[in-house]
Tab-separated table of C-alpha atoms in Angstrom:
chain	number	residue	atom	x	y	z
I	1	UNK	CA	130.341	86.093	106.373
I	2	UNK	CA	129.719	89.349	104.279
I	3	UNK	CA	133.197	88.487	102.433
I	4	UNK	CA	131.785	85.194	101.814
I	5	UNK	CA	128.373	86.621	100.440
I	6	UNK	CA	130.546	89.587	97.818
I	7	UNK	CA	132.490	86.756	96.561
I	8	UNK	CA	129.818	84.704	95.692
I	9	UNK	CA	127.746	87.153	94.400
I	10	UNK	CA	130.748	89.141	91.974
I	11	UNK	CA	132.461	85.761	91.114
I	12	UNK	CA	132.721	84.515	87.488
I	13	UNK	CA	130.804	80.963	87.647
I	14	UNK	CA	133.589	79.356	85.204
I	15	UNK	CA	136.681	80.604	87.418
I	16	UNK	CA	134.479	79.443	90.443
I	17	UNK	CA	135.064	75.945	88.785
I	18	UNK	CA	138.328	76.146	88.121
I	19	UNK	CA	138.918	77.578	92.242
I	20	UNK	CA	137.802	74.455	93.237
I	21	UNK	CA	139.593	72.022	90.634
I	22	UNK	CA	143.044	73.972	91.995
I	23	UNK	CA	141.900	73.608	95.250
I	24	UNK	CA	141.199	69.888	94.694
I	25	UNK	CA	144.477	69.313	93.252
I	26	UNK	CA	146.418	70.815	95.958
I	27	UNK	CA	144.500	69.196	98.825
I	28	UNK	CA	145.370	66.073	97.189
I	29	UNK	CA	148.694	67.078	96.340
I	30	UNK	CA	147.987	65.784	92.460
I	31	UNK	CA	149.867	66.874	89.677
I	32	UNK	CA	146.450	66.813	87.480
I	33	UNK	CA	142.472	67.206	88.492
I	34	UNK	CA	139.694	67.942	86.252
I	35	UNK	CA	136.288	68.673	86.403
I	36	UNK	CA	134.542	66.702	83.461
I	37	UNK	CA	130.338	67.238	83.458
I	38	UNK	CA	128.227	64.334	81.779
I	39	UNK	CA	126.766	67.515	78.869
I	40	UNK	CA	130.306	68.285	77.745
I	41	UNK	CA	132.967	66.574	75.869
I	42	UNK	CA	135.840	68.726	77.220
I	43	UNK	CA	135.959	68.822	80.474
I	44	UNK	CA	134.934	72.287	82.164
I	45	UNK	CA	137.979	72.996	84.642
I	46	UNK	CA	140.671	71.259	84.664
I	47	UNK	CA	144.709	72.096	86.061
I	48	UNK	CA	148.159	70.425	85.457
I	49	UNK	CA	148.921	67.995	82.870
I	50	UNK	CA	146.700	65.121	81.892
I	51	UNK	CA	149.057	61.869	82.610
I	52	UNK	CA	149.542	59.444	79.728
I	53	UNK	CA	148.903	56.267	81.963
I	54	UNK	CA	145.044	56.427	82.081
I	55	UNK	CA	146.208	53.873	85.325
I	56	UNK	CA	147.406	57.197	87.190
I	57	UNK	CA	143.438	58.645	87.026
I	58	UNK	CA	140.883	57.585	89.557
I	59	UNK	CA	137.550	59.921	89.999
I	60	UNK	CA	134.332	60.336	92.024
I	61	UNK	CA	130.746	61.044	91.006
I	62	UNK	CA	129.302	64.650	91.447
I	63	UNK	CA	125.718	64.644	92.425
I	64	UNK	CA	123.430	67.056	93.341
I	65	UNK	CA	119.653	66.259	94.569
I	66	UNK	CA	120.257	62.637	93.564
I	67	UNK	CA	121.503	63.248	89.941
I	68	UNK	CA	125.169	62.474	88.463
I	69	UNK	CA	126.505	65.814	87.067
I	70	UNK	CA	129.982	64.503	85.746
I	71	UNK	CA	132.652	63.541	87.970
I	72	UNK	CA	135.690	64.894	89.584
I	73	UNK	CA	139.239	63.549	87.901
I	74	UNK	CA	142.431	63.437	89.729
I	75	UNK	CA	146.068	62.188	88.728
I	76	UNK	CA	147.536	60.213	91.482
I	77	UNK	CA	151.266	62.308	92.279
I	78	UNK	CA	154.419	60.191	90.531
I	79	UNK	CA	154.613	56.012	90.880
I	80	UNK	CA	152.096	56.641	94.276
I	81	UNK	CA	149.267	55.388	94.766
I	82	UNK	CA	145.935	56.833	96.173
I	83	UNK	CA	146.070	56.015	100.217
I	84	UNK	CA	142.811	55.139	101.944
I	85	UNK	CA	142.712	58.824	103.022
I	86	UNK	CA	143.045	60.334	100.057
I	87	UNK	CA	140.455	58.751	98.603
I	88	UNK	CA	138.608	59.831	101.865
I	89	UNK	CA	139.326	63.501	101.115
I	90	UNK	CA	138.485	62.855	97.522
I	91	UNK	CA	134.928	61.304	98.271
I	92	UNK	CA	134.433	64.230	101.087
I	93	UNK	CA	135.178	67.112	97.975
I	94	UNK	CA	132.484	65.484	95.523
I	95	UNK	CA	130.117	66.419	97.622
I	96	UNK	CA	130.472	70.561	97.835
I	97	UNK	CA	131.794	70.435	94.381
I	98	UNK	CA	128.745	69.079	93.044
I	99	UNK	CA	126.588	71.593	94.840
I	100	UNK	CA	129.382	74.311	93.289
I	101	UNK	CA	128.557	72.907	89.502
I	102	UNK	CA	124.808	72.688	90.199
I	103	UNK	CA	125.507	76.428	90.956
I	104	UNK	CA	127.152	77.197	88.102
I	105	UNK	CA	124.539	75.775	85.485
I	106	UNK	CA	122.272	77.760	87.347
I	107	UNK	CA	123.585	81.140	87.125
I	108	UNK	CA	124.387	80.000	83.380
I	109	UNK	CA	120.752	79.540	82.673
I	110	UNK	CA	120.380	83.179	84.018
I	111	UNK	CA	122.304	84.459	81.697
């Protein structure tokens, strides 16, 4: 737990974002994921290679305390196509990873 706590208090809140788009995209085994927030036109973590076929994309909200923050992007991997537990896994991630972005604004507004 104390590991947990250091972490969380020395970690950048940007690369904290970008942790949990690589985690994303390796849970899902995507070749692309992006975090894209509703304030920004870019989006504000993002890894791999956006695909050209807009087809290949399919995201979930992130909320936090009933709001939409932006939504989490992910590239399905080759000519597959999401399975019913992906999107499971995908819907299961919003959820923390909204929290995590709430976070983040936060500790921007600190500084």
């Amino acid at each position: 737990m104390m590991r947990a706590v250091r972490w969380a208090r020395d970690a950048d809140p940007e690369r904290v974002l970008v942790t949990l788009v690589a985690s994303a995209a390796s849970a899902l085994r995507s070749p692309y994921a992006a975090i894209e927030l509703d304030d920004q036109p870019e989006p504000a973590a993002a890894t791999g290679k956006l695909p050209t076929d807009p087809s290949r994309l399919t995201s979930v909200e992130l909320t936090h305390a009933g709001g939409t923050l932006g939504r989490l992007v992910v590239a399905a991997r080759g000519h597959e196509s999401f399975t019913p537990a992906d999107l499971r896994l995908l819907a299961d991630l919003a959820l923390p990873i909204g929290a995590a972005v709430h976070a983040v604004g936060l500790a921007a507004d600190l500084h």
